[in-house]
């Protein structure tokens, strides 16, 4: 048990969280890069739509380098669970969509439990992190 803890001990809890969330929820596990972007509460869900509501809390967007890798947008609860927002990486559709459309995204966040996963897989993903300032 102690050895497992050691391989992740030099990484921050945030880095470990990003990797675990992607392992659990990431659409594609064959990544060459895992991009992390912090989005502050109040920022528009869809920056290209003036009717977009803002996020009700700080969120984190994880995405691979290619569109096909998909993305995960979530907020952490600090207890092994996250709130997942179903927000596309690229918006296609009719805009303005109206506030109701965005309220629905907020209302339909999904509570997911994140398992600790396999430490070696977590470490591999940590090594692919590209955390944007």
Coordinates of N, CA and C in Angstrom, one line a residue:
X1 N 0.8 -1.2 0.0 CA 0.0 0.0 0.0 C 0.9 1.3 0.0
X2 N 1.9 1.3 0.8 CA 2.7 2.5 0.9 C 3.4 2.9 -0.4
X3 N 3.8 1.9 -1.1 CA 4.5 2.2 -2.4 C 3.5 2.9 -3.3
X4 N 2.3 2.5 -3.4 CA 1.3 3.2 -4.3 C 1.2 4.6 -3.9
X5 N 1.1 4.9 -2.6 CA 1.0 6.3 -2.2 C 2.2 7.1 -2.7
X6 N 3.3 6.5 -2.6 CA 4.6 7.3 -2.9 C 4.6 7.7 -4.4
X7 N 4.1 6.9 -5.3 CA 4.3 7.4 -6.7 C 3.5 8.7 -7.0
X8 N 2.4 8.9 -6.2 CA 1.7 10.1 -6.4 C 2.0 11.2 -5.4
X9 N 2.9 10.9 -4.5 CA 3.1 11.9 -3.4 C 3.7 13.2 -3.8
X10 N 4.4 13.2 -5.0 CA 5.0 14.5 -5.3 C 4.1 15.4 -6.2
X11 N 2.9 14.9 -6.4 CA 1.9 15.7 -7.2 C 0.9 16.3 -6.3
X12 N 0.3 17.4 -6.8 CA -0.7 18.1 -6.0 C -2.0 17.4 -6.1
X13 N -2.9 17.6 -5.1 CA -4.2 17.0 -5.1 C -5.0 17.4 -6.3
X14 N -4.7 18.6 -6.8 CA -5.4 19.1 -8.0 C -5.0 18.2 -9.2
X15 N -3.7 18.0 -9.4 CA -3.2 17.2 -10.5 C -3.8 15.8 -10.5
X16 N -3.8 15.2 -9.3 CA -4.3 13.9 -9.1 C -5.8 13.9 -9.4
X17 N -6.5 14.9 -9.0 CA -7.9 15.0 -9.3 C -8.2 15.0 -10.8
X18 N -7.5 15.9 -11.5 CA -7.7 16.0 -13.0 C -7.5 14.6 -13.6
X19 N -6.5 13.9 -13.3 CA -6.2 12.6 -13.9 C -7.3 11.6 -13.5
X20 N -7.7 11.6 -12.3 CA -8.7 10.6 -11.8 C -10.1 10.9 -12.5
X21 N -10.4 12.2 -12.6 CA -11.7 12.6 -13.3 C -11.6 12.1 -14.7
X22 N -10.5 12.3 -15.4 CA -10.4 11.9 -16.8 C -10.5 10.4 -16.9
X23 N -9.8 9.7 -16.0 CA -9.8 8.2 -16.1 C -11.2 7.7 -16.0
X24 N -12.0 8.3 -15.1 CA -13.3 7.9 -14.8 C -14.3 8.3 -15.9
X25 N -14.2 9.5 -16.4 CA -15.2 10.2 -17.3 C -14.7 10.5 -18.7
X26 N -13.4 10.6 -18.9 CA -12.9 11.0 -20.2 C -13.4 10.1 -21.3
X27 N -13.9 10.6 -22.4 CA -14.4 9.8 -23.5 C -13.3 9.0 -24.2
X28 N -12.1 9.6 -24.3 CA -11.0 8.9 -25.0 C -9.8 8.8 -24.0
X29 N -9.3 7.6 -23.8 CA -8.2 7.5 -22.9 C -6.9 7.5 -23.6
X30 N -6.9 7.5 -25.0 CA -5.6 7.5 -25.7 C -5.2 8.9 -26.0
X31 N -4.7 9.6 -25.0 CA -4.4 11.0 -25.2 C -2.9 11.2 -25.4
X32 N -2.6 12.4 -26.1 CA -1.2 12.8 -26.1 C -1.0 14.0 -25.2
X33 N -2.1 14.5 -24.8 CA -2.1 15.7 -23.9 C -3.4 15.9 -23.2
X34 N -3.4 16.3 -21.9 CA -4.6 16.5 -21.2 C -4.6 18.0 -20.8
X35 N -5.4 18.8 -21.5 CA -5.5 20.2 -21.2 C -6.4 20.5 -20.1
X36 N -6.0 21.4 -19.2 CA -6.8 21.8 -18.0 C -7.0 23.3 -18.1
X37 N -8.3 23.7 -18.1 CA -8.6 25.1 -18.1 C -9.6 25.4 -17.0
X38 N -9.2 26.4 -16.2 CA -10.1 26.8 -15.1 C -11.0 27.9 -15.6
X39 N -12.3 27.8 -15.3 CA -13.3 28.8 -15.7 C -14.0 29.3 -14.4
X40 N -14.0 30.6 -14.3 CA -14.5 31.2 -13.0 C -16.0 31.2 -13.1
X41 N -16.6 31.2 -11.9 CA -18.0 31.4 -11.7 C -18.4 32.7 -12.4
X42 N -19.5 32.7 -13.1 CA -20.0 33.9 -13.8 C -19.6 34.0 -15.2
X43 N -18.5 33.2 -15.6 CA -18.1 33.3 -17.0 C -19.2 32.6 -17.8
X44 N -19.5 33.1 -19.1 CA -20.6 32.5 -19.8 C -20.4 31.1 -20.2
X45 N -21.4 30.3 -20.1 CA -21.3 28.8 -20.5 C -20.9 28.8 -22.0
X46 N -21.6 29.6 -22.8 CA -21.2 29.7 -24.2 C -20.8 31.1 -24.5
X47 N -19.5 31.4 -24.6 CA -19.0 32.7 -24.8 C -19.5 33.4 -26.1
X48 N -20.0 32.6 -27.1 CA -20.4 33.1 -28.4 C -21.9 33.4 -28.4
X49 N -22.6 33.3 -27.3 CA -24.0 33.6 -27.3 C -24.3 34.6 -26.2
X50 N -24.8 35.8 -26.6 CA -25.1 36.8 -25.6 C -26.2 36.4 -24.6
X51 N -27.0 35.4 -25.0 CA -28.1 35.0 -24.0 C -27.6 34.0 -23.0
X52 N -26.3 33.6 -23.1 CA -25.8 32.5 -22.3 C -25.8 33.0 -20.8
X53 N -26.1 32.1 -19.9 CA -26.0 32.3 -18.5 C -24.5 32.0 -18.1
X54 N -24.1 32.5 -17.0 CA -22.8 32.2 -16.5 C -22.8 30.9 -15.7
X55 N -21.6 30.4 -15.5 CA -21.5 29.2 -14.6 C -21.8 29.6 -13.1
X56 N -22.6 28.8 -12.4 CA -22.9 29.2 -11.0 C -21.7 28.9 -10.0
X57 N -20.7 28.3 -10.5 CA -19.5 28.0 -9.6 C -18.3 27.9 -10.5
X58 N -17.1 27.9 -9.9 CA -15.9 27.7 -10.6 C -15.9 26.3 -11.2
X59 N -15.5 26.1 -12.4 CA -15.5 24.8 -13.1 C -14.1 24.6 -13.7
X60 N -13.9 23.3 -14.0 CA -12.7 22.9 -14.7 C -13.0 22.2 -16.0
X61 N -12.4 22.6 -17.0 CA -12.6 21.9 -18.3 C -11.3 21.0 -18.6
X62 N -11.5 19.7 -18.8 CA -10.5 18.8 -19.2 C -10.7 18.5 -20.6
X63 N -9.7 18.5 -21.5 CA -9.9 18.1 -22.9 C -8.6 17.6 -23.4
X64 N -8.7 16.7 -24.4 CA -7.5 16.2 -25.1 C -7.1 17.3 -26.1
X65 N -6.0 17.0 -26.9 CA -5.6 18.0 -27.8 C -6.4 18.0 -29.1
X66 N -7.1 16.9 -29.3 CA -7.9 16.8 -30.5 C -9.4 16.8 -30.2
X67 N -10.2 17.2 -31.1 CA -11.7 17.3 -30.8 C -12.2 15.9 -30.5
X68 N -11.7 14.9 -31.2 CA -12.2 13.5 -31.0 C -11.9 13.0 -29.6
X69 N -11.0 13.6 -28.8 CA -10.7 13.2 -27.5 C -11.8 13.5 -26.5
X70 N -12.6 14.4 -26.9 CA -13.8 14.8 -26.1 C -13.3 15.7 -24.9
X71 N -14.2 16.0 -24.0 CA -13.9 16.9 -22.9 C -14.8 16.5 -21.7
X72 N -14.4 17.0 -20.5 CA -15.2 16.8 -19.3 C -15.1 18.2 -18.6
X73 N -16.3 18.7 -18.3 CA -16.4 19.9 -17.6 C -17.1 19.7 -16.3
X74 N -16.4 20.1 -15.2 CA -16.9 19.7 -13.9 C -16.5 20.7 -12.8
X75 N -17.1 20.5 -11.6 CA -16.6 21.2 -10.4 C -16.4 20.1 -9.4
X76 N -15.4 20.2 -8.6 CA -15.1 19.3 -7.6 C -15.8 19.6 -6.3
X77 N -16.2 18.6 -5.6 CA -16.9 18.8 -4.3 C -15.9 18.6 -3.1
X78 N -14.7 18.1 -3.4 CA -13.8 17.9 -2.3 C -14.0 16.7 -1.5
X79 N -14.9 15.8 -2.0 CA -15.2 14.6 -1.2 C -15.2 13.4 -2.1
X80 N -14.5 13.4 -3.2 CA -14.5 12.3 -4.1 C -15.7 12.3 -5.1
X81 N -16.5 13.4 -5.1 CA -17.5 13.5 -6.1 C -17.3 14.8 -6.9
X82 N -17.9 14.8 -8.1 CA -17.8 16.0 -8.9 C -19.2 16.2 -9.5
X83 N -19.4 17.5 -9.9 CA -20.6 17.9 -10.6 C -20.2 18.0 -12.1
X84 N -20.8 17.2 -12.9 CA -20.5 17.2 -14.3 C -21.5 18.0 -15.1
X85 N -21.0 19.0 -15.9 CA -21.8 19.8 -16.8 C -21.7 19.2 -18.2
X86 N -22.9 19.1 -18.8 CA -22.9 18.6 -20.2 C -22.8 19.7 -21.2
X87 N -21.5 20.1 -21.3 CA -21.2 21.3 -22.2 C -20.3 20.8 -23.3
X88 N -20.6 21.1 -24.6 CA -19.8 20.6 -25.6 C -18.5 21.5 -25.7
X89 N -17.4 20.8 -26.2 CA -16.2 21.6 -26.4 C -16.3 22.6 -27.5
X90 N -17.1 22.3 -28.5 CA -17.4 23.2 -29.6 C -18.9 23.3 -29.8
X91 N -19.4 24.5 -29.8 CA -20.8 24.7 -29.9 C -21.3 24.7 -31.4
X92 N -22.2 23.8 -31.7 CA -22.8 23.8 -33.0 C -24.3 23.9 -32.7
X93 N -25.0 24.7 -33.5 CA -26.4 24.9 -33.2 C -26.9 26.3 -33.5
X94 N -28.1 26.5 -33.1 CA -28.7 27.8 -33.3 C -28.5 28.7 -32.2
X95 N -27.9 29.9 -32.4 CA -27.8 30.9 -31.3 C -28.2 32.2 -31.8
X96 N -28.8 33.0 -30.9 CA -28.9 32.8 -29.5 C -29.9 31.7 -29.1
X97 N -29.5 30.9 -28.1 CA -30.3 29.8 -27.7 C -31.3 30.2 -26.6
X98 N -31.1 31.3 -25.9 CA -32.0 31.7 -24.8 C -31.5 31.2 -23.5
X99 N -31.9 32.0 -22.4 CA -31.4 31.6 -21.1 C -31.9 30.2 -20.6
X100 N -33.1 29.8 -21.0 CA -33.7 28.5 -20.6 C -32.8 27.4 -21.0
X101 N -32.2 27.5 -22.2 CA -31.3 26.4 -22.7 C -30.2 26.2 -21.7
X102 N -29.6 27.4 -21.3 CA -28.4 27.3 -20.4 C -28.8 26.9 -19.0
X103 N -30.0 27.4 -18.6 CA -30.5 27.0 -17.2 C -30.6 25.5 -17.1
X104 N -31.1 24.9 -18.3 CA -31.2 23.4 -18.3 C -29.9 22.7 -18.1
X105 N -28.8 23.3 -18.7 CA -27.5 22.7 -18.6 C -27.1 22.7 -17.1
X106 N -27.4 23.9 -16.5 CA -27.0 24.0 -15.1 C -27.8 23.1 -14.2
X107 N -29.1 23.0 -14.5 CA -30.0 22.1 -13.7 C -29.7 20.7 -13.9
X108 N -29.1 20.3 -15.0 CA -28.9 18.9 -15.3 C -27.5 18.5 -15.1
X109 N -26.8 19.2 -14.2 CA -25.4 18.7 -13.8 C -25.6 17.3 -13.2
X110 N -24.6 16.5 -13.3 CA -24.7 15.1 -12.8 C -23.7 14.9 -11.7
X111 N -24.1 14.4 -10.6 CA -23.2 14.1 -9.5 C -22.5 12.7 -9.8
X112 N -21.2 12.7 -9.9 CA -20.5 11.5 -10.2 C -19.5 11.2 -9.1
X113 N -19.3 10.0 -8.8 CA -18.3 9.6 -7.8 C -17.0 9.2 -8.6
X114 N -15.9 9.7 -8.2 CA -14.6 9.5 -8.9 C -13.8 8.5 -8.0
X115 N -13.5 7.3 -8.6 CA -12.7 6.3 -7.9 C -11.3 6.7 -8.0
X116 N -10.5 6.3 -7.0 CA -9.1 6.6 -6.9 C -8.4 6.1 -8.2
X117 N -8.9 5.0 -8.8 CA -8.3 4.5 -10.0 C -7.0 3.8 -9.8
X118 N -6.3 3.5 -10.8 CA -5.0 2.8 -10.7 C -3.9 3.9 -10.7
X119 N -3.1 3.8 -9.7 CA -2.1 4.9 -9.5 C -1.2 5.1 -10.7
X120 N -0.8 4.0 -11.4 CA 0.1 4.1 -12.5 C -0.6 4.8 -13.7
X121 N -1.9 4.5 -13.9 CA -2.7 5.1 -14.9 C -2.9 6.6 -14.6
X122 N -3.1 6.9 -13.3 CA -3.2 8.3 -12.9 C -1.9 9.0 -13.2
X123 N -0.8 8.4 -12.8 CA 0.5 9.0 -13.1 C 0.8 9.3 -14.5
X124 N 0.4 8.3 -15.4 CA 0.5 8.5 -16.9 C -0.2 9.8 -17.3
X125 N -1.4 10.0 -16.8 CA -2.2 11.1 -17.2 C -1.6 12.4 -16.6
X126 N -1.1 12.3 -15.4 CA -0.5 13.5 -14.8 C 0.7 14.0 -15.7
X127 N 1.4 13.0 -16.2 CA 2.5 13.4 -17.1 C 2.0 14.1 -18.4
X128 N 0.8 14.0 -18.7 CA 0.2 14.6 -20.0 C -0.4 15.9 -19.7
X129 N -0.5 16.3 -18.4 CA -1.2 17.5 -18.1 C -0.6 18.8 -18.7
X130 N -1.5 19.6 -19.2 CA -1.0 20.9 -19.7 C -2.0 21.9 -19.0
X131 N -1.6 22.4 -17.9 CA -2.5 23.3 -17.1 C -2.4 24.7 -17.6
X132 N -3.5 25.3 -18.1 CA -3.4 26.6 -18.7 C -3.6 27.6 -17.5
X133 N -2.8 28.7 -17.6 CA -2.8 29.7 -16.5 C -4.1 30.4 -16.4

